[in-house]
Amino acid sequence: MSELTRVERKTSVQIVVDNLKAYYFVEQDGVTKEVKAVDGVSLKVEENSFLAIVGESGCGKTTLAKVLYGAVNSNLLIVEGKVCYLFGEARYELSPTVNTLREVWWEKVAYIPQGSLSALNPVRKLKDIFLDLATSHGVPFEEGKVKAHLEMVQLPSHVLRMYPFELSGGMRQRSTIALATFLSPRVIIADEPTSALDVVTQRNILRLLKDIQMKAKSTFIFITHDISLVPGLADFMAIMYGGCIVEYGPTKEVFSQPLHPYTKFLLSTIPTIGDKTEKQPIPGSPISLIDPPPGCRFCPRCPYSKKVCKEHKPDLVNVDGQKHWVACCLCG
Ligand SMILES: Nc1ncnc2c1ncn2[C@@H]1O[C@H](COP(=O)(O)OP(=O)(O)OP(=O)(O)O)[C@@H](O)[C@H]1O
C-alpha cells in the first residue's frame, strides 16, 4: 500500500485509489505491447470535495477517469492496485480480479465523458433518453420531475422533444450533465466537460457543475488539460504526467507553493493581464507510455534533473505533514 493511501479509515474519505496500474494492450509489428497509461496512481478523494486532475494531452487523464468509473474492457486492463468507493458501510471495488463498480453506475457514480454526443443516444429524443435511464434503474418516469431537473441546469423543457443533434454544444453539455445528475449520484466524474465550448459557455457550465456539487454535497472529479480553470472550482488538484500523479494538494497551496518542476511549468503558461513576459513552452515532448524512462518520467524534460532522477522513480511523498504531496527526487 502506498504512503498516500496508508491512512486510517476516515468517514470523510470516499474514494481510495491505491497503486493503480491500468494498461492498454496494443499490437505493434506483430508484438503485443503495454501502453502504461495509468502507472501506479494513488489518491484519496474526500467526500463532498471537488478534485481536478490536470495534465497535458496523452498523460493518461481520460484513462484514469475511465478506470475510476470502472469502464475497463479487454483492451484496457487493471494490472495492479485497486480503486475502492466507500458509501457508508457499503464498499465497491475495482481490481485486477474484481469489478463491482458497475453495480453503482448512474445511481451512485456517474460519468460525463469527453464530447457530450458520446453520452447521448443519437437516435433517441431527450425524453426517451431520460425514460430509458429511469426505467433501467426501476425509477418511475415522471415528466414533471424531468422538467424541473432540466430547469435546474437551465434548459427549457421543450428540449425533451429534440434529438441530441438538434441541440447547440452548450445545450448538449447541459443535457449530459442533467442526465448524469438525474439519479442524484454521490460521485460525478467529468472528463473535459467543456473542452469543445466557447469561453462564455465554458464558464457558465463550470459554474453550474460547481453549484450542483455544492448543493448536492456530492464528490466531483474534474479532468482538464487547462490548469487555469482550476482555481475557484476545485478544492484539491492532482497534477498528472506520464501516467503518474506528480503533485497533489489543496488547490490554493499548489498554486501558491508549487513544488514539482512540471507543475511550475504548467502554472507559468497561464496568461495574466499586464504580464508582457514571453511564455516559454515546456521543453521537449511527452514521453512514450509504451517505453517510459526508468527513473522520473519528467526527467528527460526537466531543466533541474540530476543523475538520481534518471535512475530512481520517485514516490509521492508528503511534504507538509498535511495534504501536500509531491513525487520529485529533488524536492521531496
Ligand atoms: N484505446 C486505446 N488503445 C491504446 N492506447 C490508448 C487508447 N486510448 C488511449 N491510449 C493511449 O494511452 C495514453 C493515455 O491516453 P489518454 O487518452 O488517457 O490521455 P489524456 O491525458 O486523457 O489525453 P487527452 O487530453 O488528449 O484525451 C496515450 O499514450 C494514448 O495514446
mmCIF file of C-alpha atoms and ligand atoms in Angstrom:
data_model
loop_
_atom_site.group_PDB
_atom_site.id
_atom_site.type_symbol
_atom_site.label_atom_id
_atom_site.label_comp_id
_atom_site.label_asym_id
_atom_site.label_seq_id
_atom_site.Cartn_x
_atom_site.Cartn_y
_atom_site.Cartn_z
ATOM 1 C CA MET A 1 0.000 0.000 0.000
ATOM 2 C CA SER A 2 1.365 3.439 -0.935
ATOM 3 C CA GLU A 3 2.118 6.080 1.686
ATOM 4 C CA LEU A 4 -0.741 8.256 0.482
ATOM 5 C CA THR A 5 -3.362 5.566 0.947
ATOM 6 C CA ARG A 6 -1.880 4.103 4.132
ATOM 7 C CA VAL A 7 -4.238 6.116 6.335
ATOM 8 C CA GLU A 8 -6.765 5.223 8.933
ATOM 9 C CA ARG A 9 -10.244 4.768 7.514
ATOM 10 C CA LYS A 10 -11.876 8.149 7.971
ATOM 11 C CA THR A 11 -15.543 8.640 7.195
ATOM 12 C CA SER A 12 -14.701 11.677 5.056
ATOM 13 C CA VAL A 13 -12.671 9.621 2.575
ATOM 14 C CA GLN A 14 -14.948 8.426 -0.214
ATOM 15 C CA ILE A 15 -12.572 7.078 -2.849
ATOM 16 C CA VAL A 16 -9.243 5.359 -2.269
ATOM 17 C CA VAL A 17 -7.036 4.667 -5.281
ATOM 18 C CA ASP A 18 -4.085 2.504 -4.343
ATOM 19 C CA ASN A 19 -1.093 1.967 -6.638
ATOM 20 C CA LEU A 20 -3.418 1.640 -9.610
ATOM 21 C CA LYS A 21 -1.927 0.389 -12.874
ATOM 22 C CA ALA A 22 -4.166 0.279 -15.953
ATOM 23 C CA TYR A 23 -2.583 -0.615 -19.281
ATOM 24 C CA TYR A 24 -3.790 -0.807 -22.889
ATOM 25 C CA PHE A 25 -2.588 -3.796 -24.854
ATOM 26 C CA VAL A 26 -1.737 -2.945 -28.462
ATOM 27 C CA GLU A 27 -0.212 -4.871 -31.372
ATOM 28 C CA GLN A 28 2.965 -3.328 -32.819
ATOM 29 C CA ASP A 29 4.836 -5.202 -35.571
ATOM 30 C CA GLY A 30 3.184 -8.439 -34.513
ATOM 31 C CA VAL A 31 4.210 -7.945 -30.874
ATOM 32 C CA THR A 32 1.760 -7.126 -28.052
ATOM 33 C CA LYS A 33 2.908 -4.042 -26.155
ATOM 34 C CA GLU A 34 1.646 -2.371 -22.999
ATOM 35 C CA VAL A 35 0.692 1.306 -23.012
ATOM 36 C CA LYS A 36 1.215 2.224 -19.362
ATOM 37 C CA ALA A 37 -1.464 4.927 -19.363
ATOM 38 C CA VAL A 38 -2.087 4.787 -15.588
ATOM 39 C CA ASP A 39 1.036 3.581 -13.846
ATOM 40 C CA GLY A 40 0.986 3.471 -10.072
ATOM 41 C CA VAL A 41 -1.575 6.142 -9.208
ATOM 42 C CA SER A 42 -2.509 6.612 -5.533
ATOM 43 C CA LEU A 43 -5.137 9.115 -4.456
ATOM 44 C CA LYS A 44 -7.632 9.785 -1.715
ATOM 45 C CA VAL A 45 -10.744 11.741 -2.568
ATOM 46 C CA GLU A 46 -12.709 13.223 0.298
ATOM 47 C CA GLU A 47 -16.476 13.104 0.384
ATOM 48 C CA ASN A 48 -18.175 16.332 -0.751
ATOM 49 C CA SER A 49 -14.990 17.670 -2.324
ATOM 50 C CA PHE A 50 -14.057 18.840 -5.809
ATOM 51 C CA LEU A 51 -10.857 17.339 -7.211
ATOM 52 C CA ALA A 52 -9.304 18.483 -10.500
ATOM 53 C CA ILE A 53 -6.918 16.162 -12.339
ATOM 54 C CA VAL A 54 -4.697 18.231 -14.624
ATOM 55 C CA GLY A 55 -2.081 17.374 -17.239
ATOM 56 C CA GLU A 56 -1.026 17.593 -20.880
ATOM 57 C CA SER A 57 -2.688 15.647 -23.643
ATOM 58 C CA GLY A 58 -1.727 11.968 -23.586
ATOM 59 C CA CYS A 59 -0.656 11.859 -19.899
ATOM 60 C CA GLY A 60 -3.426 9.368 -19.023
ATOM 61 C CA LYS A 61 -6.234 11.584 -17.654
ATOM 62 C CA THR A 62 -9.051 10.026 -19.680
ATOM 63 C CA THR A 63 -7.788 6.539 -18.911
ATOM 64 C CA LEU A 64 -7.720 7.372 -15.196
ATOM 65 C CA ALA A 65 -11.282 8.757 -15.457
ATOM 66 C CA LYS A 66 -12.430 5.562 -17.209
ATOM 67 C CA VAL A 67 -10.905 3.259 -14.626
ATOM 68 C CA LEU A 68 -12.211 5.366 -11.740
ATOM 69 C CA TYR A 69 -15.619 4.696 -13.275
ATOM 70 C CA GLY A 70 -14.834 1.007 -13.719
ATOM 71 C CA ALA A 71 -15.097 1.165 -17.517
ATOM 72 C CA VAL A 72 -12.445 -1.438 -18.322
ATOM 73 C CA ASN A 73 -12.515 -3.898 -21.221
ATOM 74 C CA SER A 74 -10.331 -6.466 -22.944
ATOM 75 C CA ASN A 75 -8.135 -3.691 -24.406
ATOM 76 C CA LEU A 76 -7.759 -1.737 -21.145
ATOM 77 C CA LEU A 77 -6.965 -3.859 -18.114
ATOM 78 C CA ILE A 78 -6.225 -3.264 -14.459
ATOM 79 C CA VAL A 79 -2.886 -4.984 -13.979
ATOM 80 C CA GLU A 80 -2.247 -3.986 -10.348
ATOM 81 C CA GLY A 81 -3.698 -1.991 -7.476
ATOM 82 C CA LYS A 82 -7.280 -1.012 -6.847
ATOM 83 C CA VAL A 83 -9.987 1.620 -6.652
ATOM 84 C CA CYS A 84 -12.316 1.490 -3.686
ATOM 85 C CA TYR A 85 -15.505 3.527 -3.153
ATOM 86 C CA LEU A 86 -16.885 3.849 0.362
ATOM 87 C CA PHE A 87 -20.568 4.749 0.709
ATOM 88 C CA GLY A 88 -21.284 4.461 4.429
ATOM 89 C CA GLU A 89 -20.826 0.790 5.213
ATOM 90 C CA ALA A 90 -21.103 -0.246 1.547
ATOM 91 C CA ARG A 91 -17.869 -0.763 -0.364
ATOM 92 C CA TYR A 92 -17.408 -1.146 -4.123
ATOM 93 C CA GLU A 93 -14.149 -2.125 -5.714
ATOM 94 C CA LEU A 94 -12.173 -2.380 -8.924
ATOM 95 C CA SER A 95 -9.030 -4.518 -9.014
ATOM 96 C CA PRO A 96 -7.412 -6.975 -11.459
ATOM 97 C CA THR A 97 -9.917 -9.618 -10.324
ATOM 98 C CA VAL A 98 -12.982 -7.713 -9.089
ATOM 99 C CA ASN A 99 -15.217 -5.032 -10.600
ATOM 100 C CA THR A 100 -18.303 -4.192 -8.568
ATOM 101 C CA LEU A 101 -18.377 -0.563 -9.701
ATOM 102 C CA ARG A 102 -20.872 -1.345 -12.494
ATOM 103 C CA GLU A 103 -23.458 -2.048 -9.783
ATOM 104 C CA VAL A 104 -23.439 1.634 -8.827
ATOM 105 C CA TRP A 105 -23.210 3.289 -12.262
ATOM 106 C CA TRP A 106 -25.589 6.287 -12.595
ATOM 107 C CA GLU A 107 -27.133 5.807 -9.146
ATOM 108 C CA LYS A 108 -24.012 6.375 -7.048
ATOM 109 C CA VAL A 109 -21.273 7.093 -9.572
ATOM 110 C CA ALA A 110 -21.904 8.981 -12.822
ATOM 111 C CA TYR A 111 -19.545 9.693 -15.696
ATOM 112 C CA ILE A 112 -19.646 12.621 -18.084
ATOM 113 C CA PRO A 113 -17.416 11.538 -20.980
ATOM 114 C CA GLN A 114 -15.364 13.754 -23.263
ATOM 115 C CA GLY A 115 -17.659 15.008 -26.036
ATOM 116 C CA SER A 116 -21.304 15.268 -24.988
ATOM 117 C CA LEU A 117 -22.565 13.372 -28.041
ATOM 118 C CA SER A 118 -20.988 10.130 -26.826
ATOM 119 C CA ALA A 119 -23.260 10.141 -23.751
ATOM 120 C CA LEU A 120 -26.492 10.785 -25.654
ATOM 121 C CA ASN A 121 -28.096 8.171 -27.892
ATOM 122 C CA PRO A 122 -28.231 9.996 -31.257
ATOM 123 C CA VAL A 123 -31.408 8.226 -32.436
ATOM 124 C CA ARG A 124 -33.487 8.884 -29.288
ATOM 125 C CA LYS A 125 -35.196 12.129 -28.347
ATOM 126 C CA LEU A 126 -34.106 13.554 -24.995
ATOM 127 C CA LYS A 127 -37.375 12.497 -23.357
ATOM 128 C CA ASP A 128 -36.772 8.877 -24.411
ATOM 129 C CA ILE A 129 -33.180 9.024 -23.165
ATOM 130 C CA PHE A 130 -34.460 10.055 -19.691
ATOM 131 C CA LEU A 131 -37.187 7.409 -19.920
ATOM 132 C CA ASP A 132 -34.577 4.707 -20.713
ATOM 133 C CA LEU A 133 -32.430 5.818 -17.768
ATOM 134 C CA ALA A 134 -35.347 5.875 -15.316
ATOM 135 C CA THR A 135 -36.817 2.517 -16.362
ATOM 136 C CA SER A 136 -33.435 0.759 -16.444
ATOM 137 C CA HIS A 137 -32.996 1.763 -12.768
ATOM 138 C CA GLY A 138 -36.517 0.950 -11.663
ATOM 139 C CA VAL A 139 -37.395 4.621 -11.155
ATOM 140 C CA PRO A 140 -40.891 5.746 -12.240
ATOM 141 C CA PHE A 141 -40.714 8.201 -15.147
ATOM 142 C CA GLU A 142 -42.375 11.476 -14.166
ATOM 143 C CA GLU A 143 -42.156 14.133 -16.856
ATOM 144 C CA GLY A 144 -42.710 16.929 -14.312
ATOM 145 C CA LYS A 145 -39.630 15.810 -12.347
ATOM 146 C CA VAL A 146 -37.533 15.657 -15.518
ATOM 147 C CA LYS A 147 -38.658 19.177 -16.486
ATOM 148 C CA ALA A 148 -37.776 20.513 -13.017
ATOM 149 C CA HIS A 149 -34.382 18.830 -13.310
ATOM 150 C CA LEU A 150 -33.815 20.404 -16.739
ATOM 151 C CA GLU A 151 -34.711 23.778 -15.265
ATOM 152 C CA MET A 152 -32.022 23.246 -12.636
ATOM 153 C CA VAL A 153 -29.417 23.005 -15.433
ATOM 154 C CA GLN A 154 -31.057 25.983 -17.180
ATOM 155 C CA LEU A 155 -32.581 24.048 -20.068
ATOM 156 C CA PRO A 156 -36.101 24.749 -21.410
ATOM 157 C CA SER A 157 -38.494 21.794 -21.216
ATOM 158 C CA HIS A 158 -39.072 21.739 -24.998
ATOM 159 C CA VAL A 159 -35.621 20.125 -25.428
ATOM 160 C CA LEU A 160 -37.317 16.888 -24.355
ATOM 161 C CA ARG A 161 -38.856 16.731 -27.838
ATOM 162 C CA MET A 162 -35.489 17.184 -29.551
ATOM 163 C CA TYR A 163 -32.785 14.813 -30.791
ATOM 164 C CA PRO A 164 -29.213 15.445 -29.480
ATOM 165 C CA PHE A 165 -28.035 16.705 -32.896
ATOM 166 C CA GLU A 166 -30.694 19.461 -32.776
ATOM 167 C CA LEU A 167 -29.167 20.999 -29.635
ATOM 168 C CA SER A 168 -26.311 23.530 -29.514
ATOM 169 C CA GLY A 169 -22.997 22.390 -27.992
ATOM 170 C CA GLY A 170 -23.785 24.126 -24.692
ATOM 171 C CA MET A 171 -27.325 22.663 -24.552
ATOM 172 C CA ARG A 172 -25.954 19.195 -25.294
ATOM 173 C CA GLN A 173 -23.449 19.509 -22.487
ATOM 174 C CA ARG A 174 -26.193 20.715 -20.095
ATOM 175 C CA SER A 175 -28.329 17.736 -21.195
ATOM 176 C CA THR A 176 -25.430 15.368 -20.462
ATOM 177 C CA ILE A 177 -24.999 16.961 -17.030
ATOM 178 C CA ALA A 178 -28.766 16.705 -16.402
ATOM 179 C CA LEU A 179 -28.680 13.025 -17.320
ATOM 180 C CA ALA A 180 -25.596 12.289 -15.203
ATOM 181 C CA THR A 181 -27.101 14.014 -12.135
ATOM 182 C CA PHE A 182 -30.703 12.795 -12.571
ATOM 183 C CA LEU A 183 -30.427 9.884 -10.119
ATOM 184 C CA SER A 184 -28.545 12.033 -7.568
ATOM 185 C CA PRO A 185 -25.205 10.164 -7.691
ATOM 186 C CA ARG A 186 -22.774 10.708 -4.815
ATOM 187 C CA VAL A 187 -19.765 10.868 -7.141
ATOM 188 C CA ILE A 188 -19.554 12.534 -10.563
ATOM 189 C CA ILE A 189 -16.542 12.080 -12.848
ATOM 190 C CA ALA A 190 -16.432 14.676 -15.638
ATOM 191 C CA ASP A 191 -13.822 14.288 -18.384
ATOM 192 C CA GLU A 192 -13.037 17.628 -20.071
ATOM 193 C CA PRO A 193 -16.748 18.588 -19.917
ATOM 194 C CA THR A 194 -16.192 21.973 -21.529
ATOM 195 C CA SER A 195 -13.312 21.447 -23.935
ATOM 196 C CA ALA A 196 -15.389 21.908 -27.126
ATOM 197 C CA LEU A 197 -17.258 25.013 -25.905
ATOM 198 C CA ASP A 198 -16.684 28.755 -26.338
ATOM 199 C CA VAL A 199 -15.206 30.609 -23.353
ATOM 200 C CA VAL A 200 -18.504 32.116 -22.102
ATOM 201 C CA THR A 201 -20.427 28.823 -22.316
ATOM 202 C CA GLN A 202 -17.450 27.081 -20.717
ATOM 203 C CA ARG A 203 -17.504 29.412 -17.693
ATOM 204 C CA ASN A 204 -21.301 29.001 -17.325
ATOM 205 C CA ILE A 205 -21.083 25.212 -17.444
ATOM 206 C CA LEU A 206 -18.246 25.149 -14.910
ATOM 207 C CA ARG A 207 -20.260 27.407 -12.570
ATOM 208 C CA LEU A 208 -23.199 25.037 -12.991
ATOM 209 C CA LEU A 209 -21.068 21.994 -12.126
ATOM 210 C CA LYS A 210 -19.739 23.726 -9.004
ATOM 211 C CA ASP A 211 -23.282 24.754 -7.949
ATOM 212 C CA ILE A 212 -24.542 21.185 -8.406
ATOM 213 C CA GLN A 213 -21.623 19.807 -6.403
ATOM 214 C CA MET A 214 -22.163 22.259 -3.542
ATOM 215 C CA LYS A 215 -25.976 21.896 -3.425
ATOM 216 C CA ALA A 216 -25.991 18.106 -3.671
ATOM 217 C CA LYS A 217 -22.853 17.785 -1.479
ATOM 218 C CA SER A 218 -21.540 15.285 -3.990
ATOM 219 C CA THR A 219 -17.943 14.401 -4.741
ATOM 220 C CA PHE A 220 -16.646 15.697 -8.042
ATOM 221 C CA ILE A 221 -13.682 14.594 -10.130
ATOM 222 C CA PHE A 222 -12.964 17.022 -12.939
ATOM 223 C CA ILE A 223 -10.460 16.167 -15.666
ATOM 224 C CA THR A 224 -8.855 19.024 -17.593
ATOM 225 C CA HIS A 225 -5.747 19.958 -19.562
ATOM 226 C CA ASP A 226 -6.367 23.638 -18.712
ATOM 227 C CA ILE A 227 -4.864 24.474 -15.310
ATOM 228 C CA SER A 228 -6.301 27.998 -15.449
ATOM 229 C CA LEU A 229 -9.837 26.572 -14.948
ATOM 230 C CA VAL A 230 -8.980 25.043 -11.572
ATOM 231 C CA PRO A 231 -8.948 27.961 -9.052
ATOM 232 C CA GLY A 232 -12.393 28.797 -7.701
ATOM 233 C CA LEU A 233 -13.628 25.387 -8.789
ATOM 234 C CA ALA A 234 -11.571 22.629 -7.212
ATOM 235 C CA ASP A 235 -10.713 22.168 -3.536
ATOM 236 C CA PHE A 236 -7.887 19.791 -4.424
ATOM 237 C CA MET A 237 -5.825 19.208 -7.513
ATOM 238 C CA ALA A 238 -3.671 16.367 -8.805
ATOM 239 C CA ILE A 239 -1.057 17.007 -11.484
ATOM 240 C CA MET A 240 -0.577 14.048 -13.809
ATOM 241 C CA TYR A 241 2.452 13.371 -16.008
ATOM 242 C CA GLY A 242 3.368 10.230 -17.937
ATOM 243 C CA GLY A 243 0.696 8.041 -16.316
ATOM 244 C CA CYS A 244 1.632 9.116 -12.755
ATOM 245 C CA ILE A 245 0.499 11.743 -10.237
ATOM 246 C CA VAL A 246 3.468 14.054 -9.690
ATOM 247 C CA GLU A 247 1.859 16.536 -7.276
ATOM 248 C CA TYR A 248 -1.312 16.559 -5.212
ATOM 249 C CA GLY A 249 -2.686 19.026 -2.720
ATOM 250 C CA PRO A 250 -5.181 21.749 -1.856
ATOM 251 C CA THR A 251 -5.590 23.984 -4.932
ATOM 252 C CA LYS A 252 -4.607 27.167 -3.061
ATOM 253 C CA GLU A 253 -1.413 25.578 -1.818
ATOM 254 C CA VAL A 254 -0.400 24.042 -5.159
ATOM 255 C CA PHE A 255 -0.950 27.423 -6.833
ATOM 256 C CA SER A 256 0.898 29.413 -4.167
ATOM 257 C CA GLN A 257 3.688 26.912 -3.473
ATOM 258 C CA PRO A 258 4.081 24.582 -6.459
ATOM 259 C CA LEU A 259 6.855 22.079 -5.859
ATOM 260 C CA HIS A 260 7.207 19.830 -8.906
ATOM 261 C CA PRO A 261 9.043 21.396 -11.878
ATOM 262 C CA TYR A 262 6.223 20.197 -14.172
ATOM 263 C CA THR A 263 3.597 21.949 -12.019
ATOM 264 C CA LYS A 264 5.688 25.116 -12.135
ATOM 265 C CA PHE A 265 5.840 24.891 -15.933
ATOM 266 C CA LEU A 266 2.075 24.402 -16.196
ATOM 267 C CA LEU A 267 1.434 27.392 -13.925
ATOM 268 C CA SER A 268 3.862 29.559 -15.865
ATOM 269 C CA THR A 269 1.786 29.046 -19.024
ATOM 270 C CA ILE A 270 -1.276 30.820 -17.540
ATOM 271 C CA PRO A 271 -1.612 34.243 -19.163
ATOM 272 C CA THR A 272 -2.250 37.191 -16.852
ATOM 273 C CA ILE A 273 -3.373 40.708 -17.782
ATOM 274 C CA GLY A 274 -0.449 43.108 -17.950
ATOM 275 C CA ASP A 275 2.198 40.372 -17.953
ATOM 276 C CA LYS A 276 4.357 41.079 -21.011
ATOM 277 C CA THR A 277 6.941 38.345 -20.381
ATOM 278 C CA GLU A 278 7.236 35.788 -23.145
ATOM 279 C CA LYS A 279 5.588 32.472 -22.250
ATOM 280 C CA GLN A 280 8.048 29.610 -22.555
ATOM 281 C CA PRO A 281 6.675 26.267 -23.745
ATOM 282 C CA ILE A 282 7.577 23.198 -21.712
ATOM 283 C CA PRO A 283 10.798 21.916 -23.343
ATOM 284 C CA GLY A 284 10.761 18.581 -25.220
ATOM 285 C CA SER A 285 7.729 16.432 -25.833
ATOM 286 C CA PRO A 286 5.712 13.976 -23.729
ATOM 287 C CA ILE A 287 7.294 10.571 -23.166
ATOM 288 C CA SER A 288 6.191 7.320 -24.774
ATOM 289 C CA LEU A 289 3.961 5.385 -22.406
ATOM 290 C CA ILE A 290 4.969 2.131 -24.140
ATOM 291 C CA ASP A 291 8.599 2.565 -23.132
ATOM 292 C CA PRO A 292 8.759 5.169 -20.355
ATOM 293 C CA PRO A 293 12.132 6.161 -18.864
ATOM 294 C CA PRO A 294 13.127 4.045 -15.831
ATOM 295 C CA GLY A 295 13.570 6.929 -13.361
ATOM 296 C CA CYS A 296 11.485 10.073 -13.013
ATOM 297 C CA ARG A 297 9.117 10.318 -16.005
ATOM 298 C CA PHE A 298 9.659 14.079 -16.287
ATOM 299 C CA CYS A 299 13.463 13.773 -16.145
ATOM 300 C CA PRO A 300 14.057 13.993 -19.957
ATOM 301 C CA ARG A 301 12.311 17.416 -19.989
ATOM 302 C CA CYS A 302 13.348 18.716 -16.597
ATOM 303 C CA PRO A 303 15.965 21.513 -16.560
ATOM 304 C CA TYR A 304 16.965 20.600 -12.985
ATOM 305 C CA SER A 305 17.406 16.851 -13.491
ATOM 306 C CA LYS A 306 20.337 15.096 -11.830
ATOM 307 C CA LYS A 307 21.791 11.587 -12.018
ATOM 308 C CA VAL A 308 19.431 10.337 -9.293
ATOM 309 C CA CYS A 309 16.406 11.416 -11.381
ATOM 310 C CA LYS A 310 17.457 9.150 -14.264
ATOM 311 C CA GLU A 311 17.893 6.144 -12.001
ATOM 312 C CA HIS A 312 15.204 6.434 -9.339
ATOM 313 C CA LYS A 313 11.431 6.654 -9.827
ATOM 314 C CA PRO A 314 10.295 8.990 -7.027
ATOM 315 C CA ASP A 315 7.368 8.081 -4.781
ATOM 316 C CA LEU A 316 4.635 10.554 -3.973
ATOM 317 C CA VAL A 317 5.688 11.827 -0.527
ATOM 318 C CA ASN A 318 4.060 14.186 1.920
ATOM 319 C CA VAL A 319 5.844 17.493 2.282
ATOM 320 C CA ASP A 320 3.882 19.393 4.934
ATOM 321 C CA GLY A 321 2.546 16.777 7.325
ATOM 322 C CA GLN A 322 -0.899 17.576 5.914
ATOM 323 C CA LYS A 323 -2.273 17.339 2.389
ATOM 324 C CA HIS A 324 0.504 18.425 0.013
ATOM 325 C CA TRP A 325 2.306 15.584 -1.799
ATOM 326 C CA VAL A 326 4.994 15.547 -4.465
ATOM 327 C CA ALA A 327 6.899 12.936 -6.467
ATOM 328 C CA CYS A 328 10.275 14.508 -7.226
ATOM 329 C CA CYS A 329 13.768 13.294 -6.283
ATOM 330 C CA LEU A 330 14.849 16.895 -5.739
ATOM 331 C CA CYS A 331 12.016 18.383 -3.728
ATOM 332 C CA GLY A 332 10.523 15.618 -1.596
HETATM 333 N N1 LIG B 1 -7.912 2.701 -26.789
HETATM 334 C C1 LIG B 1 -6.591 2.887 -26.673
HETATM 335 N N2 LIG B 1 -5.738 1.919 -27.084
HETATM 336 C C2 LIG B 1 -4.400 2.086 -26.941
HETATM 337 N N3 LIG B 1 -3.811 3.171 -26.401
HETATM 338 C C3 LIG B 1 -4.613 4.155 -25.981
HETATM 339 C C4 LIG B 1 -6.045 4.071 -26.092
HETATM 340 N N4 LIG B 1 -6.581 5.214 -25.587
HETATM 341 C C5 LIG B 1 -5.535 5.973 -25.184
HETATM 342 N N5 LIG B 1 -4.358 5.342 -25.418
HETATM 343 C C6 LIG B 1 -3.011 5.832 -25.084
HETATM 344 O O1 LIG B 1 -2.945 5.954 -23.659
HETATM 345 C C7 LIG B 1 -2.193 7.108 -23.303
HETATM 346 C C8 LIG B 1 -3.037 7.981 -22.394
HETATM 347 O O2 LIG B 1 -4.167 8.449 -23.170
HETATM 348 P P1 LIG B 1 -5.361 9.271 -22.506
HETATM 349 O O3 LIG B 1 -6.407 9.477 -23.537
HETATM 350 O O4 LIG B 1 -5.747 8.624 -21.245
HETATM 351 O O5 LIG B 1 -4.629 10.661 -22.193
HETATM 352 P P2 LIG B 1 -5.259 12.094 -21.867
HETATM 353 O O6 LIG B 1 -4.342 12.726 -20.893
HETATM 354 O O7 LIG B 1 -6.672 11.962 -21.494
HETATM 355 O O8 LIG B 1 -5.162 12.829 -23.272
HETATM 356 P P3 LIG B 1 -6.262 13.776 -23.968
HETATM 357 O O9 LIG B 1 -6.344 15.005 -23.108
HETATM 358 O O10 LIG B 1 -5.637 14.048 -25.306
HETATM 359 O O11 LIG B 1 -7.523 12.986 -24.036
HETATM 360 C C9 LIG B 1 -1.771 7.781 -24.611
HETATM 361 O O12 LIG B 1 -0.460 7.341 -24.898
HETATM 362 C C10 LIG B 1 -2.758 7.234 -25.623
HETATM 363 O O13 LIG B 1 -2.175 7.185 -26.900
#
